[in-house]
PDB file of C-alpha atoms in Angstrom:
ATOM      1  CA  MET T 101       0.014   0.002  -0.039  1.00 29.00           C
ATOM      2  CA  CYS T 102       1.250   3.250  -1.187  1.00 32.00           C
ATOM      3  CA  ILE T 103       0.511   6.576   1.128  1.00 34.00           C
ATOM      4  CA  ARG T 104       0.878   9.481  -1.039  1.00 37.00           C
ATOM      5  CA  ASP T 105      -0.516  11.984   1.256  1.00 41.00           C
ATOM      6  CA  ARG T 106       1.069  12.052   4.738  1.00 45.00           C
ATOM      7  CA  SER T 107      -0.883  14.313   6.536  1.00 50.00           C
ATOM      8  CA  ASP T 108       0.040  15.598   9.776  1.00 52.00           C
ATOM      9  CA  THR T 109      -3.659  15.985  11.165  1.00 57.00           C
ATOM     10  CA  ILE T 110      -3.683  12.177  10.836  1.00 65.00           C
ATOM     11  CA  TYR T 111      -0.144  11.022  12.437  1.00 69.00           C
ATOM     12  CA  ASN T 112       0.080  14.023  14.986  1.00 75.00           C
ATOM     13  CA  PRO T 113      -3.674  14.753  15.964  1.00 76.00           C
ATOM     14  CA  THR T 114      -4.721  17.166  18.623  1.00 78.00           C
ATOM     15  CA  ALA T 115      -6.955  15.646  21.052  1.00 75.00           C
ATOM     16  CA  THR T 116      -9.100  17.868  23.683  1.00 77.00           C
ATOM     17  CA  VAL T 117     -10.727  16.604  26.721  1.00 75.00           C
ATOM     18  CA  ALA T 118     -13.586  18.647  28.672  1.00 73.00           C
ATOM     19  CA  THR T 119     -12.050  17.140  32.124  1.00 76.00           C
ATOM     20  CA  GLU T 120      -8.919  16.020  33.251  1.00 75.00           C
ATOM     21  CA  GLN T 121      -9.174  12.242  33.259  1.00 76.00           C
ATOM     22  CA  PRO T 122      -6.978   9.435  31.568  1.00 81.00           C
ATOM     23  CA  VAL T 123      -7.903   8.606  28.268  1.00 80.00           C
ATOM     24  CA  ILE T 124      -6.783   5.568  25.850  1.00 84.00           C
ATOM     25  CA  PHE T 125      -6.155   6.518  22.353  1.00 77.00           C
ATOM     26  CA  THR T 126      -6.396   3.447  19.690  1.00 79.00           C
ATOM     27  CA  TYR T 127      -4.256   3.945  16.549  1.00 81.00           C
ATOM     28  CA  SER T 128      -5.206   1.055  14.232  1.00 81.00           C
ATOM     29  CA  ILE T 129      -3.972   0.322  10.236  1.00 82.00           C
ATOM     30  CA  ASP T 130      -6.263  -1.808   8.515  1.00 82.00           C
ATOM     31  CA  MET T 131      -4.660  -3.268   5.104  1.00 80.00           C
ATOM     32  CA  GLN T 132      -7.486  -5.421   3.666  1.00 76.00           C
ATOM     33  CA  VAL T 133      -7.289  -8.586   5.496  1.00 78.00           C
ATOM     34  CA  CYS T 134      -4.509  -7.378   7.849  1.00 84.00           C
ATOM     35  CA  GLN T 135      -5.207  -5.382  10.681  1.00 85.00           C
ATOM     36  CA  THR T 136      -3.029  -3.493  13.543  1.00 87.00           C
ATOM     37  CA  ALA T 137      -3.416  -1.496  16.251  1.00 84.00           C
ATOM     38  CA  ASP T 138      -1.632  -0.255  19.256  1.00 84.00           C
ATOM     39  CA  ASN T 139      -2.899   1.895  22.245  1.00 84.00           C
ATOM     40  CA  VAL T 140      -1.766   4.812  24.247  1.00 85.00           C
ATOM     41  CA  ARG T 141      -2.671   6.398  27.598  1.00 85.00           C
ATOM     42  CA  ILE T 142      -2.653   9.971  28.136  1.00 82.00           C
ATOM     43  CA  ASP T 143      -3.280  11.431  31.607  1.00 81.00           C
ATOM     44  CA  TYR T 144      -4.861  14.839  30.970  1.00 81.00           C
ATOM     45  CA  PHE T 145      -4.282  17.582  33.910  1.00 84.00           C
ATOM     46  CA  GLU T 146      -5.639  21.037  34.684  1.00 88.00           C
ATOM     47  CA  ILE T 147      -2.918  23.107  34.719  1.00 90.00           C
ATOM     48  CA  PRO T 148      -3.076  25.221  37.920  1.00 95.00           C
ATOM     49  CA  THR T 149      -3.020  29.316  38.120  1.00 96.00           C
ATOM     50  CA  PRO T 150      -2.465  30.043  41.441  1.00 97.00           C
ATOM     51  CA  ASN T 151      -2.171  33.653  42.568  1.00 98.00           C
ATOM     52  CA  ALA T 152       0.372  34.482  45.612  1.00 98.00           C
ATOM     53  CA  GLY T 153      -1.779  37.711  46.317  1.00 97.00           C
ATOM     54  CA  GLN T 154      -0.869  41.104  46.224  1.00 97.00           C
ATOM     55  CA  ASP T 155       2.959  42.747  47.283  1.00 97.00           C
ATOM     56  CA  ASP T 156       2.906  44.627  50.306  1.00 95.00           C
ATOM     57  CA  THR T 157       4.910  46.282  53.146  1.00 91.00           C
ATOM     58  CA  THR T 158       4.784  45.588  56.709  1.00 91.00           C
ATOM     59  CA  CYS T 159       6.371  47.186  60.008  1.00 84.00           C
ATOM     60  CA  VAL T 160       6.473  43.452  62.054  1.00 86.00           C
ATOM     61  CA  LEU T 161       8.702  40.539  61.147  1.00 91.00           C
ATOM     62  CA  THR T 162       5.262  38.461  60.575  1.00 95.00           C
ATOM     63  CA  TYR T 163       3.138  38.570  57.982  1.00 96.00           C
ATOM     64  CA  ASN T 164      -0.428  37.110  56.991  1.00 98.00           C
ATOM     65  CA  LEU T 165      -0.089  35.644  53.262  1.00 98.00           C
ATOM     66  CA  GLN T 166      -3.300  35.626  51.578  1.00 97.00           C
ATOM     67  CA  ALA T 167      -2.826  33.313  48.314  1.00 98.00           C
ATOM     68  CA  THR T 168      -5.811  32.220  46.275  1.00 97.00           C
ATOM     69  CA  ALA T 169      -5.605  28.407  45.424  1.00 96.00           C
ATOM     70  CA  SER T 170      -6.858  26.691  42.154  1.00 95.00           C
ATOM     71  CA  VAL T 171      -6.112  22.969  42.016  1.00 94.00           C
ATOM     72  CA  GLY T 172      -4.016  20.550  42.947  1.00 93.00           C
ATOM     73  CA  ALA T 173      -1.734  20.751  46.210  1.00 96.00           C
ATOM     74  CA  GLY T 174      -0.102  23.784  47.043  1.00 97.00           C
ATOM     75  CA  HIS T 175       2.998  24.650  49.522  1.00 98.00           C
ATOM     76  CA  TRP T 176       4.602  27.637  50.575  1.00 98.00           C
ATOM     77  CA  GLU T 177       8.538  28.619  49.732  1.00 98.00           C
ATOM     78  CA  SER T 178      10.253  31.686  50.180  1.00 98.00           C
ATOM     79  CA  SER T 179      13.804  33.680  49.298  1.00 97.00           C
ATOM     80  CA  ASP T 180      14.520  33.479  53.008  1.00 97.00           C
ATOM     81  CA  ALA T 181      15.323  30.011  53.980  1.00 95.00           C
ATOM     82  CA  GLY T 182      14.907  30.990  57.417  1.00 96.00           C
ATOM     83  CA  ALA T 183      11.177  32.074  57.169  1.00 97.00           C
ATOM     84  CA  THR T 184       8.817  29.881  58.868  1.00 97.00           C
ATOM     85  CA  PHE T 185       5.331  29.062  57.919  1.00 98.00           C
ATOM     86  CA  SER T 186       2.259  28.357  60.270  1.00 98.00           C
ATOM     87  CA  ALA T 187       0.811  26.039  58.209  1.00 97.00           C
ATOM     88  CA  VAL T 188       2.759  25.613  55.004  1.00 98.00           C
ATOM     89  CA  ASN T 189       0.388  24.117  52.527  1.00 98.00           C
ATOM     90  CA  ASN T 190      -2.446  26.694  53.570  1.00 98.00           C
ATOM     91  CA  PRO T 191      -2.757  29.471  51.244  1.00 98.00           C
ATOM     92  CA  GLN T 192      -3.507  32.003  53.623  1.00 97.00           C
ATOM     93  CA  THR T 193      -1.141  31.567  56.441  1.00 98.00           C
ATOM     94  CA  SER T 194       1.440  33.857  58.466  1.00 98.00           C
ATOM     95  CA  VAL T 195       5.139  33.716  57.852  1.00 98.00           C
ATOM     96  CA  THR T 196       7.802  34.947  59.915  1.00 97.00           C
ATOM     97  CA  SER T 197      10.440  36.110  58.253  1.00 97.00           C
ATOM     98  CA  THR T 198      14.461  36.107  59.799  1.00 96.00           C
ATOM     99  CA  ILE T 199      15.583  38.832  57.783  1.00 94.00           C
ATOM    100  CA  PHE T 200      14.138  42.767  56.983  1.00 90.00           C
ATOM    101  CA  GLY T 201      13.720  44.178  53.539  1.00 92.00           C
ATOM    102  CA  ASP T 202      12.418  42.547  50.533  1.00 96.00           C
ATOM    103  CA  VAL T 203      11.578  39.015  50.643  1.00 98.00           C
ATOM    104  CA  GLU T 204      10.005  36.800  47.952  1.00 98.00           C
ATOM    105  CA  PHE T 205       7.051  34.177  48.886  1.00 98.00           C
ATOM    106  CA  TYR T 206       6.048  31.703  46.299  1.00 98.00           C
ATOM    107  CA  TRP T 207       2.619  29.774  46.193  1.00 98.00           C
ATOM    108  CA  ILE T 208       3.290  26.496  44.373  1.00 98.00           C
ATOM    109  CA  GLU T 209       0.480  24.094  43.084  1.00 98.00           C
ATOM    110  CA  THR T 210       0.910  20.755  41.597  1.00 96.00           C
ATOM    111  CA  ASN T 211      -1.576  18.963  39.722  1.00 93.00           C
ATOM    112  CA  GLY T 212      -0.256  15.374  38.462  1.00 90.00           C
ATOM    113  CA  ASN T 213       2.194  15.916  36.410  1.00 88.00           C
ATOM    114  CA  CYS T 214       1.912  20.038  36.184  1.00 92.00           C
ATOM    115  CA  THR T 215       3.531  22.468  38.268  1.00 96.00           C
ATOM    116  CA  VAL T 216       2.831  26.001  38.537  1.00 97.00           C
ATOM    117  CA  ALA T 217       4.296  29.202  40.472  1.00 97.00           C
ATOM    118  CA  ASP T 218       3.347  32.147  41.606  1.00 98.00           C
ATOM    119  CA  THR T 219       5.251  35.094  43.450  1.00 98.00           C
ATOM    120  CA  VAL T 220       4.253  37.585  45.705  1.00 98.00           C
ATOM    121  CA  ASN T 221       7.048  40.477  47.437  1.00 98.00           C
ATOM    122  CA  ILE T 222       6.927  41.469  50.820  1.00 97.00           C
ATOM    123  CA  PHE T 223       9.033  44.210  52.214  1.00 94.00           C
ATOM    124  CA  PHE T 224      10.053  43.926  55.815  1.00 93.00           C
ATOM    125  CA  ARG T 225      10.800  47.379  56.964  1.00 87.00           C
ATOM    126  CA  ASN T 226      13.307  47.754  59.965  1.00 84.00           C
ATOM    127  CA  VAL T 227      11.579  50.100  62.303  1.00 83.00           C
ATOM    128  CA  ALA T 228      12.507  51.438  65.335  1.00 84.00           C
ATOM    129  CA  GLN T 229      11.441  50.019  68.386  1.00 86.00           C
ATOM    130  CA  VAL T 230      10.216  53.021  71.265  1.00 92.00           C
ATOM    131  CA  ASP T 231      10.025  52.066  74.802  1.00 95.00           C
ATOM    132  CA  ILE T 232       9.155  54.814  77.667  1.00 96.00           C
ATOM    133  CA  PRO T 233      10.961  53.092  80.688  1.00 95.00           C
ATOM    134  CA  ALA T 234       7.894  53.263  83.304  1.00 95.00           C
ATOM    135  CA  ASP T 235       4.121  52.284  82.579  1.00 96.00           C
ATOM    136  CA  THR T 236       2.725  54.579  85.272  1.00 97.00           C
ATOM    137  CA  ILE T 237       4.372  57.692  86.773  1.00 97.00           C
ATOM    138  CA  GLU T 238       2.920  59.785  89.708  1.00 97.00           C
ATOM    139  CA  VAL T 239       4.069  63.009  90.143  1.00 95.00           C
ATOM    140  CA  CYS T 240       3.246  65.795  93.276  1.00 94.00           C
ATOM    141  CA  GLY T 241       2.800  68.607  91.109  1.00 94.00           C
ATOM    142  CA  PHE T 242       2.306  69.561  87.822  1.00 96.00           C
ATOM    143  CA  THR T 243       5.403  69.032  85.973  1.00 96.00           C
ATOM    144  CA  ASP T 244       7.669  66.420  85.068  1.00 97.00           C
ATOM    145  CA  THR T 245      10.535  65.270  82.706  1.00 97.00           C
ATOM    146  CA  LEU T 246       9.596  62.195  80.455  1.00 97.00           C
ATOM    147  CA  ASN T 247      12.248  60.029  78.288  1.00 96.00           C
ATOM    148  CA  VAL T 248      11.873  57.199  75.560  1.00 96.00           C
ATOM    149  CA  ASN T 249      14.419  55.064  74.533  1.00 95.00           C
ATOM    150  CA  ILE T 250      14.542  54.210  70.781  1.00 92.00           C
ATOM    151  CA  SER T 251      16.415  51.720  69.277  1.00 87.00           C
ATOM    152  CA  GLY T 252      17.366  50.985  65.234  1.00 77.00           C
ATOM    153  CA  THR T 253      17.000  53.684  62.743  1.00 70.00           C
ATOM    154  CA  TYR T 254      14.273  56.051  63.101  1.00 76.00           C
ATOM    155  CA  THR T 255      12.626  59.656  62.116  1.00 80.00           C
ATOM    156  CA  PRO T 256      12.100  61.864  64.669  1.00 87.00           C
ATOM    157  CA  GLY T 257       8.470  61.176  66.625  1.00 92.00           C
ATOM    158  CA  MET T 258       6.224  63.249  69.114  1.00 95.00           C
ATOM    159  CA  TRP T 259       4.892  63.047  72.714  1.00 97.00           C
ATOM    160  CA  SER T 260       1.056  63.547  72.271  1.00 97.00           C
ATOM    161  CA  SER T 261      -2.034  62.684  75.161  1.00 97.00           C
ATOM    162  CA  ASN T 262      -5.224  61.973  75.502  1.00 96.00           C
ATOM    163  CA  SER T 263      -6.426  65.408  77.009  1.00 95.00           C
ATOM    164  CA  GLY T 264      -5.806  68.890  75.762  1.00 94.00           C
ATOM    165  CA  ALA T 265      -4.751  69.977  79.292  1.00 95.00           C
ATOM    166  CA  VAL T 266      -0.992  68.365  78.926  1.00 97.00           C
ATOM    167  CA  SER T 267       1.516  69.992  77.394  1.00 97.00           C
ATOM    168  CA  PHE T 268       5.147  69.287  76.193  1.00 97.00           C
ATOM    169  CA  THR T 269       8.070  71.661  76.163  1.00 97.00           C
ATOM    170  CA  HIS T 270       9.779  69.653  73.121  1.00 96.00           C
ATOM    171  CA  VAL T 271       7.249  67.396  71.690  1.00 96.00           C
ATOM    172  CA  ASN T 272       9.568  65.712  69.089  1.00 95.00           C
ATOM    173  CA  ASP T 273      12.484  65.314  71.292  1.00 95.00           C
ATOM    174  CA  THR T 274      13.416  61.865  73.377  1.00 95.00           C
ATOM    175  CA  VAL T 275      13.646  63.933  76.285  1.00 97.00           C
ATOM    176  CA  THR T 276      11.239  66.639  77.503  1.00 97.00           C
ATOM    177  CA  GLU T 277       9.516  68.330  80.385  1.00 97.00           C
ATOM    178  CA  VAL T 278       5.558  67.587  80.007  1.00 97.00           C
ATOM    179  CA  ASN T 279       3.165  70.361  82.111  1.00 97.00           C
ATOM    180  CA  ALA T 280      -0.426  69.647  82.939  1.00 96.00           C
ATOM    181  CA  SER T 281      -3.360  70.271  85.656  1.00 95.00           C
ATOM    182  CA  ALA T 282      -4.405  67.784  88.368  1.00 96.00           C
ATOM    183  CA  GLY T 283      -5.633  64.161  87.144  1.00 96.00           C
ATOM    184  CA  CYS T 284      -4.427  61.218  85.118  1.00 97.00           C
ATOM    185  CA  TYR T 285      -3.748  61.157  81.417  1.00 98.00           C
ATOM    186  CA  TRP T 286      -2.494  58.976  78.970  1.00 98.00           C
ATOM    187  CA  VAL T 287       0.804  59.771  77.320  1.00 98.00           C
ATOM    188  CA  TYR T 288       2.281  58.602  74.239  1.00 97.00           C
ATOM    189  CA  TYR T 289       5.687  58.532  72.246  1.00 97.00           C
ATOM    190  CA  THR T 290       4.611  57.663  68.405  1.00 94.00           C
ATOM    191  CA  ILE T 291       6.955  57.209  64.935  1.00 91.00           C
ATOM    192  CA  ASP T 292       4.821  57.599  61.894  1.00 86.00           C
ATOM    193  CA  TYR T 293       5.824  55.657  58.983  1.00 78.00           C
ATOM    194  CA  ASN T 294       3.165  56.992  56.695  1.00 68.00           C
ATOM    195  CA  PHE T 295       1.914  53.042  56.382  1.00 74.00           C
ATOM    196  CA  CYS T 296       2.551  52.187  60.024  1.00 80.00           C
ATOM    197  CA  GLN T 297       3.049  53.224  63.615  1.00 84.00           C
ATOM    198  CA  VAL T 298       5.363  52.073  66.717  1.00 88.00           C
ATOM    199  CA  ARG T 299       4.089  53.598  70.019  1.00 91.00           C
ATOM    200  CA  ASP T 300       4.545  52.974  73.581  1.00 95.00           C
ATOM    201  CA  SER T 301       2.664  54.981  76.455  1.00 97.00           C
ATOM    202  CA  VAL T 302       2.396  55.700  80.098  1.00 97.00           C
ATOM    203  CA  TYR T 303      -0.099  56.632  82.455  1.00 98.00           C
ATOM    204  CA  LEU T 304       0.670  60.171  84.058  1.00 97.00           C
ATOM    205  CA  CYS T 305      -1.186  61.363  87.331  1.00 97.00           C
ATOM    206  CA  MET T 306      -0.338  64.377  88.498  1.00 96.00           C
ATOM    207  CA  TYR T 307      -1.093  65.454  91.935  1.00 96.00           C
ATOM    208  CA  THR T 308      -1.650  68.775  93.715  1.00 93.00           C
ATOM    209  CA  ILE T 309       1.111  68.969  96.529  1.00 88.00           C
ATOM    210  CA  PRO T 310      -0.653  69.863  99.978  1.00 83.00           C
ATOM    211  CA  LEU T 311       0.157  72.645 102.051  1.00 81.00           C
ATOM    212  CA  ALA T 312       0.229  72.328 105.363  1.00 76.00           C
ATOM    213  CA  ASP T 313       0.048  75.178 108.167  1.00 75.00           C
ATOM    214  CA  ALA T 314       1.217  74.137 111.721  1.00 75.00           C
ATOM    215  CA  GLY T 315       0.299  78.083 112.800  1.00 76.00           C
ATOM    216  CA  GLN T 316       2.083  80.723 114.469  1.00 80.00           C
ATOM    217  CA  ASN T 317       5.182  80.400 116.635  1.00 78.00           C
ATOM    218  CA  ASP T 318       4.161  80.687 120.217  1.00 74.00           C
ATOM    219  CA  THR T 319       5.526  81.036 123.995  1.00 77.00           C
ATOM    220  CA  VAL T 320       3.138  79.828 126.834  1.00 72.00           C
ATOM    221  CA  CYS T 321       3.852  79.904 130.537  1.00 76.00           C
ATOM    222  CA  ALA T 322       2.033  76.562 131.346  1.00 65.00           C
ATOM    223  CA  VAL T 323       3.270  72.459 131.273  1.00 63.00           C
ATOM    224  CA  SER T 324      -0.001  72.141 128.559  1.00 63.00           C
ATOM    225  CA  TYR T 325      -0.741  74.004 125.354  1.00 56.00           C
ATOM    226  CA  THR T 326      -3.324  73.655 122.726  1.00 61.00           C
ATOM    227  CA  HIS T 327      -2.386  74.419 119.443  1.00 56.00           C
ATOM    228  CA  LEU T 328      -4.518  75.177 116.697  1.00 53.00           C
ATOM    229  CA  THR T 329      -3.602  74.245 113.243  1.00 53.00           C
ATOM    230  CA  LEU T 330      -4.752  75.048 109.870  1.00 53.00           C
ATOM    231  CA  PRO T 331      -6.579  72.379 107.845  1.00 55.00           C
ATOM    232  CA  THR T 332      -4.095  71.346 104.497  1.00 53.00           C
ATOM    233  CA  SER T 333      -5.016  72.055 101.053  1.00 52.00           C
TER     234      SER T 333
END
């Protein structure tokens, strides 16, 4: 038998299936009284289309990843070899980085023999740590000195309060004089990085100083004496 027209559509056909499944194809040759055939099995798998989420910036070394899964099994990997995932196979999980700066995270999905990955870039900003040494300060009077300890690279912060009765001599300095009327107030030192803030607080109580008056000096010719004192204020 002579084949004069060898068409690719006959010897190299394209087959399309509606769903992923194994399919057996049979190629047969019929030469009058002689027939021959051979089978081939093709396993069809849907190609994954993972979405690792949107790039973002954070001020701490822990971040909640928000990937969207498609088909197959997925897992996380990172350019930071020391990064730890709370649930490595969960598309929406928290991760803790060991480094500051840009870190890439890869959501990788495998379905059969098909593996596809998507990347999300998270920038871990190295922000300062703010610490006001005391949690509570009690002052007899209406003036005190406050200080804050700051570690790391930072831009100037600001003192503030939950009350307009509190004022600061140097509102942007790490050491400042604070003035207020009698009462208790929350006082904060905040560094603002536009997209996030670092802050510490102290509970400040100002008390009126009692004014004691024991009365006038006196001289008596007796062994007993009734001394009148004025009440304190």
